[in-house]
Amino acid sequence: MSGLTAGWKILYRHEGLRVLVMMDLIESWVGTIWIGAVTLTFVKEALHEGEAWWGYINGGYYLGTIVGGLIVLRLSRRMQGKLTMSMLLGASLFGVLTLLYGFVSNSMLALLLVLLMGLAYQIRDLAQESMIQNSSDEHTLLKVAAARSTLVQLISMLSIAVIGIVTDVIGVRLVYIISGCVLLVSSVYGFVQLQLRK
């Protein structure tokens, strides 16, 4: 328990890590829109497709993450000195694509958007992981990782409990649109805190 509280103290005191974790928590809260039940509802109600397209949408996203990983691997040297901008670009692009996804009715366009989302998320995620590792030494990295993981899992658990109810109340399309806007707010917050205040 002391190791976990030590990790939280580090996150609180280290401004850069605090911003990254805050962005993580915001993104985890809206990230549950990609759980199976919500995605399937979107496929049926917004795209007017059957269960097969639920599989295509999921597969398209994961294909995008694989392509994104290969791109990051190829550009890793160039990105090394531009981790913050790479992370913010990936996060912003993911927010814009999620927002656009909420408006689409064409299945092929939706598939293209989730493919690009997987790519954008991978760029954001790998850059962010590198930033966190660079901000911690070998003695604090495990404590920081444990504290961050606990907070993210807690937010995700609460979000899963709420997202189904919210989807029923306001409709699945609006859930994706609002989530895209929240992701963009997270990107702006990160840009202000990590770039403008440097």
XYZ file of C-alpha atoms in Angstrom:
198
model
C 0.000 0.000 0.000
C 2.875 2.376 0.774
C 4.267 1.746 -2.736
C 0.932 2.715 -4.265
C 0.609 5.903 -2.203
C 4.227 6.718 -3.053
C 3.291 6.462 -6.750
C 0.311 8.784 -6.244
C 2.531 11.308 -4.465
C 4.975 11.264 -7.387
C 2.119 11.769 -9.861
C 0.801 14.684 -7.823
C 4.156 16.409 -7.423
C 5.489 15.914 -10.975
C 3.650 18.432 -13.147
C 4.281 16.676 -16.477
C 3.187 13.278 -15.160
C 0.142 14.853 -13.506
C -0.979 16.309 -16.863
C -0.435 13.006 -18.686
C -2.411 11.061 -16.087
C -5.209 13.650 -16.130
C -5.449 13.215 -19.904
C -5.446 9.427 -19.378
C -8.319 9.670 -16.910
C -10.409 11.866 -19.228
C -9.756 9.521 -22.142
C -10.530 6.448 -20.003
C -13.860 7.959 -18.971
C -15.034 8.307 -22.577
C -13.043 5.305 -23.843
C -15.747 2.910 -22.706
C -17.838 3.954 -25.723
C -15.846 1.209 -27.473
C -17.156 -1.627 -25.292
C -19.036 -4.277 -27.247
C -22.599 -3.331 -26.303
C -22.221 0.346 -27.248
C -20.371 -0.390 -30.508
C -22.990 -2.963 -31.503
C -25.775 -0.487 -30.757
C -24.050 2.099 -32.983
C -23.635 -0.437 -35.796
C -27.335 -1.350 -35.641
C -28.920 2.049 -34.974
C -26.584 4.504 -36.740
C -25.091 2.365 -39.513
C -28.137 0.082 -39.949
C -25.927 -2.981 -40.277
C -25.899 -6.414 -38.655
C -23.526 -8.106 -36.211
C -20.962 -8.841 -38.950
C -20.213 -5.116 -39.201
C -19.571 -5.009 -35.473
C -16.695 -7.412 -36.193
C -15.483 -5.334 -39.140
C -15.452 -2.167 -37.022
C -13.467 -3.864 -34.231
C -11.115 -5.497 -36.736
C -10.591 -2.181 -38.539
C -9.584 -0.473 -35.305
C -7.038 -3.158 -34.405
C -5.644 -3.166 -37.932
C -5.164 0.585 -37.500
C -3.228 0.038 -34.258
C -0.932 -2.455 -36.012
C -0.302 -0.018 -38.874
C 0.216 2.775 -36.326
C 2.760 0.672 -34.454
C 4.691 0.024 -37.673
C 4.648 3.741 -38.543
C 5.902 4.686 -35.077
C 8.631 2.043 -35.358
C 9.677 3.498 -38.710
C 9.623 7.106 -37.457
C 10.881 6.438 -33.921
C 14.103 8.429 -34.333
C 12.265 11.481 -35.649
C 9.629 11.225 -32.911
C 12.166 10.888 -30.099
C 12.765 14.622 -29.877
C 9.094 15.447 -30.505
C 7.261 13.127 -28.127
C 4.964 15.810 -26.710
C 3.850 17.033 -30.128
C 3.434 13.449 -31.388
C 1.291 12.568 -28.373
C -0.838 15.711 -28.693
C -1.234 15.239 -32.451
C -2.341 11.622 -31.983
C -4.761 12.597 -29.183
C -6.254 15.477 -31.208
C -6.648 13.336 -34.307
C -8.322 10.613 -32.255
C -10.792 13.172 -30.860
C -11.606 14.609 -34.307
C -12.101 11.125 -35.782
C -14.352 10.070 -32.877
C -16.427 13.220 -33.353
C -16.777 12.560 -37.102
C -17.628 8.908 -36.398
C -20.624 10.050 -34.362
C -22.095 11.719 -37.467
C -21.551 8.993 -40.085
C -24.198 6.722 -41.490
C -22.103 5.132 -44.247
C -20.569 1.820 -43.132
C -17.459 2.035 -45.306
C -16.721 5.562 -44.085
C -17.171 4.395 -40.485
C -14.715 1.564 -41.164
C -12.162 4.001 -42.611
C -12.550 6.291 -39.568
C -11.939 3.495 -37.044
C -8.905 2.370 -39.045
C -7.503 5.902 -38.769
C -8.501 6.018 -35.078
C -6.427 2.931 -34.352
C -3.462 4.567 -36.048
C -3.930 7.875 -34.173
C -4.366 6.152 -30.820
C -1.216 4.097 -31.286
C 0.844 7.218 -32.050
C -0.611 8.940 -28.967
C -0.173 5.918 -26.725
C 3.405 5.039 -27.664
C 4.539 8.669 -27.421
C 2.831 9.019 -24.032
C 4.381 5.807 -22.690
C 7.819 7.058 -23.755
C 7.179 10.398 -22.030
C 6.189 8.665 -18.792
C 9.271 6.430 -18.904
C 11.494 9.438 -19.571
C 9.946 11.264 -16.602
C 10.647 8.442 -14.145
C 13.778 6.662 -13.029
C 14.041 2.920 -12.450
C 13.150 3.316 -8.750
C 9.945 5.301 -9.304
C 8.692 3.882 -12.643
C 6.931 0.852 -11.134
C 5.283 2.971 -8.428
C 4.103 5.507 -11.012
C 2.829 2.736 -13.314
C 0.917 1.053 -10.461
C -0.711 4.302 -9.300
C -1.617 5.306 -12.867
C -3.057 1.874 -13.661
C -5.177 1.883 -10.494
C -6.642 5.313 -11.286
C -7.336 4.446 -14.943
C -8.991 1.114 -14.028
C -11.164 2.814 -11.400
C -12.364 5.467 -13.866
C -12.993 2.842 -16.557
C -15.016 0.715 -14.139
C -17.185 3.682 -13.132
C -17.610 4.713 -16.751
C -18.759 1.247 -17.834
C -21.416 1.375 -15.119
C -22.672 4.749 -16.431
C -22.198 4.592 -20.220
C -25.013 2.117 -20.884
C -27.522 4.285 -19.013
C -26.334 7.446 -20.775
C -26.592 5.701 -24.174
C -30.197 4.702 -23.433
C -31.094 8.238 -22.352
C -29.468 10.399 -25.055
C -28.891 7.915 -27.888
C -25.745 6.214 -29.136
C -24.907 8.747 -31.854
C -24.859 11.638 -29.368
C -22.654 9.591 -27.002
C -19.952 9.370 -29.688
C -20.287 13.054 -30.599
C -19.954 14.168 -26.966
C -17.054 11.768 -26.432
C -15.241 13.254 -29.435
C -15.683 16.728 -27.966
C -14.395 15.575 -24.555
C -11.326 14.014 -26.220
C -10.641 17.321 -27.987
C -10.936 19.171 -24.661
C -8.375 16.724 -23.219
C -6.027 17.475 -26.146
C -6.388 21.241 -25.656
C -5.703 20.815 -21.926
C -2.564 18.821 -22.750
C -1.435 21.377 -25.314
C -1.870 24.285 -22.879
C -0.140 22.478 -20.006
C 2.662 20.732 -21.875
C 3.432 23.085 -24.784
C 2.361 26.628 -23.938
C 3.663 26.482 -20.365
C 7.022 24.946 -21.290
